Amino acid sequence: MLEKSYDSVVIGAGAAGMAAALRIVEAGHRVALVEREGYLGGILLQCIHNGFGLHRFKEELTGPEFAERYATQVLASDAIDVYLNTTVLEICAKQIEKTTKKQKHIKTIIACSPSERVFQFKTTSIVLAMGCRERNRGNLGIPGTRPSGIFTAGLAQRLINIDGYLPGKRVVVIGSGDIGLIMARRLTWVGAKVLAVVEILPYPSGITRNLVQCLEDFEIPLYLNHVVTQIKGKDRVEGLEVTPMENGALNPEGAFQLDCDTILLSVGLVPENELSQNAGVRLGPETGGPRVDAHLMTNLDGVFACGNVLHVHDLVDWAANEAERCGEHVIEYLAQQNAAVQQGRIAPGANVKYVVPHRYVPGEDNLFSLRSLIVKERGALVVRNQGVTVKKYPLHHILPAEMIHFTLSAEDTPIPLENDELPLLEVAIE
């Protein structure tokens, strides 16, 4: 079998994968960037709307423009070998006790492509950056027939923006995720009639900017606390039944019909981690992504994760920033600078869905990302060490759809306990 050797192999060439690869080669390492599609940039290429790059590049870009900023650098680098149309079949890595290992072991990645057929990579480190995928009707269990005309919002986006097809003329969007909101506006622009966005939760799932620019500006109704209870149509969607919820239960008396020929599902994203799980990477139930330490390393020695494969981000800017930090930790790993660093656990508390990464390093500044479970105009993020508050941050306009980032400074990290263990930190929103 053909064998190729690199210091690091990055799986996935979206924004996160490209950002991580570019950071790693800055330290003089050779990197393979592996992508199953025939192009760099991932899902960004079909996101032709603007709003990207405001944090990362301090200017407003479209998705393709954001991707191009990284792709241009990747293609110009002599230290990055790009493998397009290449599918990773298996990752062979070992779980080694990080505090006792003395040298880096070599991992094997089995891949295939039309040009190389089946071949393998030999590498010292791996970065998982495969992104995420959409949840579909099978995840929802909506009663009714199975006619044509039901799409995920991302698929509809590709049909319009890449392939040039209009999926339908009278559309209802189920779920208020950002892709669904953006597609409600996009469909309106191309002449379709978007009848409504139906959301089961009492609050929107998309960020505020998209609610205003995609729904309110076009007077598209948003039905919160409503459920689609029936899909109608035999060969093609003909309509659906929408039922309100009151006190957590359906209210059939308030049900109404919407006549439509197309349904878009915008009901959440799932990190793409089948490959990771098969390799033995431990996943977290809160995110669906790998559990990682303070250096974004998984339980497998030398296997790191970043971007939407780790946890679903609200903005690609944050995914790219996280990937660059991941690249820095890969550099430290290759230089054997973080082999035996003691780390403590940090966990979600009241009103917090998850905290990433899942560990902290004492005596260092630690950056964390989290998601709220509540909607609140004003509140506070509280970090506690065994019930004692060590840090408190004011928060404004708290929404589950919008990620929260905070830094725990070196001065605020706890010292080891008497048994040399670090105490568990808990993060809550009050």
Coordinates of C-alpha atoms in Angstrom, one line a residue:
M1 CA 0.0 0.0 0.0
L2 CA 1.3 3.5 -0.9
E3 CA 2.5 5.3 2.2
K4 CA 2.8 9.1 2.7
S5 CA 4.4 10.6 5.8
Y6 CA 3.7 14.0 7.5
D7 CA 4.1 15.7 10.8
S8 CA 0.4 16.4 10.9
V9 CA -2.7 15.3 8.9
V10 CA -5.7 17.6 9.0
I11 CA -9.0 15.9 8.1
G12 CA -11.5 18.4 6.5
A13 CA -10.6 21.5 4.5
G14 CA -13.3 23.9 5.6
A15 CA -12.5 27.1 7.4
A16 CA -11.3 25.2 10.6
G17 CA -9.2 22.7 8.7
M18 CA -7.5 25.3 6.6
A19 CA -6.9 27.6 9.6
A20 CA -5.3 24.8 11.6
A21 CA -3.1 23.6 8.8
L22 CA -1.8 27.2 8.1
R23 CA -0.9 27.7 11.7
I24 CA 0.9 24.3 12.0
V25 CA 3.2 25.0 9.0
E26 CA 4.2 28.3 10.4
A27 CA 6.4 26.3 12.8
G28 CA 8.1 24.5 9.9
H29 CA 6.1 21.3 9.9
R30 CA 4.7 19.5 6.9
V31 CA 1.0 19.0 6.7
A32 CA -1.5 16.9 4.6
L33 CA -4.9 18.6 4.2
V34 CA -7.4 15.9 3.3
E35 CA -10.9 16.8 1.9
R36 CA -13.5 14.4 0.5
E37 CA -15.0 17.1 -1.8
G38 CA -13.3 18.3 -4.9
Y39 CA -12.7 21.8 -3.5
L40 CA -11.5 23.8 -0.5
G41 CA -13.8 25.7 1.7
G42 CA -16.5 23.2 2.7
I43 CA -20.0 24.5 3.2
L44 CA -18.9 28.1 2.9
L45 CA -19.0 28.0 -0.9
Q46 CA -22.7 27.7 -0.9
C47 CA -23.2 30.5 1.7
I48 CA -23.2 33.4 -0.8
H49 CA -24.8 35.8 1.8
N50 CA -22.6 38.3 3.6
G51 CA -22.0 38.6 7.4
F52 CA -18.8 36.5 7.6
G53 CA -15.5 37.7 8.8
L54 CA -16.6 40.6 11.0
H55 CA -14.6 39.3 13.9
R56 CA -11.8 37.4 12.2
F57 CA -11.0 39.9 9.4
K58 CA -12.7 43.0 10.6
E59 CA -14.8 43.3 7.4
E60 CA -18.0 41.8 6.1
L61 CA -17.5 39.0 3.6
T62 CA -19.6 36.4 1.9
G63 CA -18.9 32.7 2.6
P64 CA -16.9 32.1 -0.6
E65 CA -14.8 35.3 0.1
F66 CA -14.1 34.1 3.7
A67 CA -13.0 30.7 2.4
E68 CA -10.9 32.3 -0.3
R69 CA -8.8 34.1 2.4
Y70 CA -7.6 30.8 3.7
A71 CA -7.6 28.8 0.4
T72 CA -5.3 31.2 -1.3
Q73 CA -2.8 30.8 1.5
V74 CA -3.1 27.0 1.6
L75 CA -2.5 26.7 -2.1
A76 CA 0.5 29.0 -2.0
S77 CA 2.1 27.0 0.8
D78 CA 4.9 24.6 -0.1
A79 CA 4.5 22.9 3.3
I80 CA 0.8 21.9 2.8
D81 CA -0.1 19.0 0.5
V82 CA -3.8 19.1 -0.4
Y83 CA -5.6 15.9 -1.1
L84 CA -9.0 16.6 -2.7
N85 CA -11.7 14.0 -3.5
T86 CA -10.1 11.9 -0.7
T87 CA -12.1 10.0 1.8
V88 CA -10.6 8.9 5.1
L89 CA -11.7 5.3 5.8
E90 CA -10.1 4.7 9.2
I91 CA -7.9 6.3 11.8
C92 CA -5.6 4.0 13.7
A93 CA -4.4 5.7 16.9
K94 CA -3.5 4.5 20.4
Q95 CA -4.8 5.7 23.7
I96 CA -1.7 6.4 25.8
E97 CA -1.5 7.8 29.3
K98 CA -0.4 11.4 28.6
T99 CA 1.5 11.9 31.8
T100 CA 3.8 8.9 31.2
K101 CA 4.5 8.8 27.5
K102 CA 8.1 9.6 26.6
Q103 CA 7.9 9.9 22.9
K104 CA 5.3 10.5 20.2
H105 CA 4.0 7.4 18.4
I106 CA 3.1 7.3 14.8
K107 CA -0.6 7.1 13.7
T108 CA -1.9 5.5 10.6
I109 CA -4.8 6.9 8.5
I110 CA -6.3 4.7 5.7
A111 CA -7.7 6.8 2.9
C112 CA -8.9 6.4 -0.7
S113 CA -9.2 8.6 -3.8
P114 CA -9.7 8.1 -7.6
S115 CA -6.1 9.0 -8.3
E116 CA -4.3 7.3 -5.4
R117 CA -6.8 4.4 -4.8
V118 CA -6.4 3.0 -1.3
F119 CA -3.3 4.4 0.5
Q120 CA -2.2 5.4 4.0
F121 CA -0.8 8.4 5.8
K122 CA 1.8 8.0 8.6
T123 CA 1.7 11.0 10.9
T124 CA 2.7 12.1 14.4
S125 CA -0.5 14.2 14.9
I126 CA -4.0 14.4 13.6
V127 CA -6.5 17.3 13.5
L128 CA -10.2 16.4 13.3
A129 CA -12.0 19.2 11.4
M130 CA -14.8 17.4 9.5
G131 CA -17.5 19.9 10.4
C132 CA -21.1 18.9 10.9
R133 CA -24.2 17.8 9.1
E134 CA -27.9 18.6 9.3
R135 CA -30.5 16.7 11.2
N136 CA -33.3 15.5 8.9
R137 CA -36.9 14.3 9.1
G138 CA -35.9 11.0 10.5
N139 CA -34.7 12.8 13.6
L140 CA -38.1 14.5 14.1
G141 CA -40.7 11.8 13.6
I142 CA -43.3 14.1 12.1
P143 CA -46.5 12.1 11.2
G144 CA -47.8 12.0 7.7
T145 CA -46.9 10.7 4.2
R146 CA -43.5 10.8 2.6
P147 CA -44.0 13.0 -0.5
S148 CA -41.3 14.8 -2.5
G149 CA -40.7 18.5 -1.6
I150 CA -39.1 18.0 1.8
F151 CA -35.5 19.3 2.0
T152 CA -33.0 20.2 4.7
A153 CA -32.3 23.9 4.5
G154 CA -28.7 23.3 3.6
L155 CA -29.6 21.1 0.7
A156 CA -32.0 23.8 -0.6
Q157 CA -29.3 26.3 -0.2
R158 CA -27.0 24.2 -2.4
L159 CA -29.8 23.7 -5.0
I160 CA -30.3 27.4 -5.4
N161 CA -26.8 28.9 -5.0
I162 CA -24.7 26.2 -6.6
D163 CA -27.0 24.1 -8.9
G164 CA -29.4 26.9 -9.9
Y165 CA -32.6 25.0 -9.1
L166 CA -35.7 26.4 -7.2
P167 CA -36.9 23.7 -4.9
G168 CA -40.5 25.1 -4.6
K169 CA -42.8 28.1 -4.8
R170 CA -44.8 28.0 -1.6
V171 CA -42.5 27.2 1.3
V172 CA -42.7 26.5 5.1
V173 CA -39.6 26.3 7.2
I174 CA -39.6 24.0 10.2
G175 CA -37.1 25.1 12.8
S176 CA -35.6 28.6 13.3
G177 CA -31.9 27.7 12.9
D178 CA -29.7 30.2 11.1
I179 CA -29.6 28.2 7.8
G180 CA -33.4 28.1 7.8
L181 CA -33.7 31.8 8.5
I182 CA -31.2 32.7 5.8
M183 CA -33.0 30.4 3.3
A184 CA -36.3 32.1 4.1
R185 CA -34.8 35.3 2.8
R186 CA -33.1 33.7 -0.1
L187 CA -36.2 32.0 -1.3
T188 CA -38.1 35.3 -1.1
W189 CA -35.4 37.0 -3.2
V190 CA -35.8 34.4 -6.0
G191 CA -39.6 34.7 -6.1
A192 CA -40.9 32.0 -3.8
K193 CA -43.5 32.7 -1.1
V194 CA -42.3 31.7 2.4
L195 CA -45.5 31.3 4.4
A196 CA -44.0 30.8 7.9
V197 CA -41.2 29.6 10.1
V198 CA -42.4 27.1 12.7
E199 CA -40.4 26.6 15.9
I200 CA -41.2 24.2 18.7
L201 CA -39.2 26.1 21.3
P202 CA -40.5 29.3 23.0
Y203 CA -37.5 31.2 21.7
P204 CA -35.7 31.3 18.3
S205 CA -32.9 29.0 17.5
G206 CA -31.0 31.5 15.2
I207 CA -29.0 34.5 16.1
T208 CA -30.7 37.9 16.5
R209 CA -29.1 39.4 13.4
N210 CA -30.7 36.7 11.2
L211 CA -34.1 37.1 12.8
V212 CA -34.2 40.8 12.0
Q213 CA -32.6 40.7 8.5
C214 CA -34.2 37.5 7.3
L215 CA -37.7 37.4 8.8
E216 CA -38.7 40.8 10.2
D217 CA -37.4 42.7 7.2
F218 CA -39.5 40.5 4.9
E219 CA -42.5 40.2 7.2
I220 CA -42.2 36.4 7.3
P221 CA -44.3 35.1 10.3
L222 CA -42.4 33.2 13.1
Y223 CA -44.6 30.8 15.1
L224 CA -42.9 30.0 18.4
N225 CA -44.2 27.2 20.6
H226 CA -45.7 25.5 17.6
V227 CA -45.3 22.0 16.2
V228 CA -45.9 20.6 12.7
T229 CA -48.2 17.7 13.5
Q230 CA -49.0 16.4 10.0
I231 CA -47.5 16.6 6.6
K232 CA -50.0 16.2 3.7
G233 CA -49.6 15.1 0.1
K234 CA -49.0 11.9 -1.8
D235 CA -46.6 12.5 -4.6
R236 CA -45.7 16.1 -3.7
V237 CA -46.2 18.1 -0.5
E238 CA -49.6 19.8 -0.5
G239 CA -49.6 21.3 3.0
L240 CA -49.1 20.7 6.7
E241 CA -50.9 21.1 10.0
V242 CA -49.4 23.4 12.6
T243 CA -50.5 23.0 16.3
P244 CA -49.6 25.4 19.1
M245 CA -48.3 24.2 22.4
E246 CA -49.5 25.4 25.8
N247 CA -47.9 24.5 29.1
G248 CA -45.8 21.9 27.3
A249 CA -48.8 20.1 25.7
L250 CA -50.4 20.3 22.2
N251 CA -53.5 22.5 21.9
P252 CA -55.5 20.8 19.0
E253 CA -58.1 23.6 19.1
G254 CA -55.6 26.1 17.9
A255 CA -54.3 24.0 15.0
F256 CA -54.3 25.5 11.5
Q257 CA -53.4 24.5 8.0
L258 CA -50.7 25.9 5.6
D259 CA -51.0 25.1 1.9
C260 CA -47.5 24.7 0.5
D261 CA -45.5 22.6 -2.0
T262 CA -42.2 22.6 -0.1
I263 CA -40.9 22.1 3.4
L264 CA -37.4 23.0 4.6
L265 CA -36.0 21.5 7.8
S266 CA -33.7 23.7 9.9
V267 CA -33.7 21.6 13.0
G268 CA -30.1 21.6 14.2
L269 CA -26.7 20.4 13.3
V270 CA -24.8 17.3 14.4
P271 CA -20.9 17.1 14.5
E272 CA -19.6 14.6 11.9
N273 CA -18.0 12.1 14.3
E274 CA -18.6 8.6 13.0
L275 CA -14.9 8.4 11.9
S276 CA -13.8 9.8 15.3
Q277 CA -15.9 7.3 17.3
N278 CA -14.7 4.3 15.3
A279 CA -11.2 5.4 16.1
G280 CA -11.9 5.3 19.8
V281 CA -12.4 9.1 20.4
R282 CA -14.6 9.7 23.5
L283 CA -17.6 11.9 22.6
G284 CA -19.5 14.2 24.9
P285 CA -23.3 13.8 25.0
E286 CA -23.9 17.5 25.4
T287 CA -22.2 18.5 22.1
G288 CA -22.0 15.3 20.1
G289 CA -18.3 16.1 19.6
P290 CA -15.1 14.8 21.2
R291 CA -14.2 15.5 24.8
V292 CA -11.0 17.4 24.7
D293 CA -8.5 18.7 27.2
A294 CA -7.3 22.2 27.6
H295 CA -5.1 21.8 24.5
L296 CA -8.0 20.6 22.4
M297 CA -6.5 17.0 22.4
T298 CA -8.9 14.1 22.6
N299 CA -8.4 11.0 24.7
L300 CA -6.2 9.6 21.9
D301 CA -2.6 10.8 22.1
G302 CA -1.8 13.3 19.4
V303 CA -5.4 13.5 18.0
F304 CA -6.9 17.0 18.2
A305 CA -10.3 18.4 17.3
C306 CA -11.6 21.9 16.4
G307 CA -14.4 23.7 14.7
N308 CA -17.9 22.3 14.2
V309 CA -16.7 18.7 14.6
L310 CA -16.0 19.6 18.2
H311 CA -19.1 21.7 18.9
V312 CA -21.4 23.5 16.5
H313 CA -20.4 27.2 16.4
D314 CA -22.7 30.1 15.7
L315 CA -20.1 32.0 13.6
V316 CA -17.4 30.7 11.3
D317 CA -15.1 33.3 12.7
W318 CA -15.1 31.5 16.1
A319 CA -14.5 28.2 14.4
A320 CA -11.4 29.6 12.6
N321 CA -10.1 31.2 15.7
E322 CA -10.5 28.0 17.6
A323 CA -8.7 26.1 14.8
E324 CA -5.7 28.4 15.0
R325 CA -5.4 27.8 18.7
C326 CA -5.7 24.1 18.0
G327 CA -2.8 24.5 15.5
E328 CA -0.7 26.1 18.2
H329 CA -1.3 23.2 20.5
V330 CA -0.3 20.7 17.8
I331 CA 3.0 22.7 17.4
E332 CA 3.5 22.3 21.2
Y333 CA 2.7 18.6 21.0
L334 CA 5.2 18.1 18.2
A335 CA 7.8 19.9 20.2
Q336 CA 6.9 17.8 23.3
Q337 CA 6.1 20.9 25.3
N338 CA 2.7 19.8 26.8
A339 CA 3.3 16.1 27.5
A340 CA 2.9 16.1 31.3
V341 CA 0.9 19.2 32.1
Q342 CA -1.5 18.7 34.9
Q343 CA -5.1 19.6 34.1
G344 CA -8.4 19.9 36.0
R345 CA -11.9 19.4 34.9
I346 CA -14.4 22.1 34.2
A347 CA -18.1 21.3 33.8
P348 CA -21.5 23.0 33.0
G349 CA -23.6 24.0 36.0
A350 CA -27.0 25.7 36.2
N351 CA -28.4 27.0 32.9
V352 CA -25.3 26.0 30.9
K353 CA -25.6 23.3 28.2
Y354 CA -21.9 22.6 27.7
V355 CA -18.4 24.1 28.2
V356 CA -15.5 23.5 25.8
P357 CA -12.7 22.6 26.3
H358 CA -13.5 20.2 29.1
R359 CA -10.3 20.8 31.1
Y360 CA -8.2 23.7 32.3
V361 CA -4.5 24.2 33.0
P362 CA -3.5 26.0 36.3
G363 CA -1.3 29.0 36.0
E364 CA -2.3 29.7 32.4
D365 CA -5.0 31.8 30.7
N366 CA -7.7 29.4 29.6
L367 CA -10.3 30.3 26.9
F368 CA -13.7 28.6 27.0
S369 CA -16.8 28.6 24.9
L370 CA -20.3 27.7 26.1
R371 CA -24.0 27.7 25.3
S372 CA -26.8 28.9 27.5
L373 CA -29.9 26.9 28.2
I374 CA -32.0 30.0 29.0
V375 CA -33.1 33.3 27.4
K376 CA -32.3 36.3 29.6
E377 CA -31.7 40.0 28.9
R378 CA -29.2 40.5 31.8
G379 CA -27.4 38.0 33.9
A380 CA -24.0 36.8 35.0
L381 CA -21.6 33.9 34.2
V382 CA -20.2 32.5 37.4
V383 CA -17.2 30.2 37.8
R384 CA -17.1 28.3 41.1
N385 CA -14.5 26.2 42.8
Q386 CA -16.2 23.8 45.3
G387 CA -19.0 26.3 45.7
V388 CA -16.8 29.3 46.1
T389 CA -17.0 32.0 43.3
V390 CA -13.7 32.6 41.7
K391 CA -14.9 34.7 38.7
K392 CA -18.0 36.5 37.7
Y393 CA -18.7 38.0 34.3
P394 CA -21.7 40.2 33.4
L395 CA -23.8 39.0 30.5
H396 CA -26.3 40.8 28.3
H397 CA -28.9 39.5 25.8
I398 CA -28.4 35.8 26.6
L399 CA -29.7 33.4 24.0
P400 CA -29.0 29.6 23.5
A401 CA -28.4 30.4 19.8
E402 CA -25.4 32.6 20.6
M403 CA -22.2 31.3 22.0
I404 CA -20.5 32.8 25.0
H405 CA -16.8 33.0 25.3
F406 CA -14.8 33.8 28.5
T407 CA -11.2 33.6 29.7
L408 CA -10.2 32.2 33.1
S409 CA -7.0 34.0 33.8
A410 CA -3.9 32.4 35.3
E411 CA -4.6 34.1 38.6
D412 CA -8.1 32.7 38.9
T413 CA -7.2 29.0 38.3
P414 CA -7.0 26.9 41.4
I415 CA -4.0 25.3 42.9
P416 CA -3.8 21.5 43.4
L417 CA -5.6 19.9 46.4
E418 CA -3.7 18.0 49.1
N419 CA -3.8 14.8 47.0
D420 CA -2.2 16.7 44.1
E421 CA -5.5 16.6 42.2
L422 CA -7.0 19.8 40.7
P423 CA -10.5 20.7 41.9
L424 CA -13.5 20.6 39.6
L425 CA -14.7 24.0 38.4
E426 CA -18.3 24.6 37.6
V427 CA -19.7 27.3 35.2
A428 CA -23.3 28.6 35.7
I429 CA -25.4 31.4 34.4
E430 CA -27.5 33.3 36.9

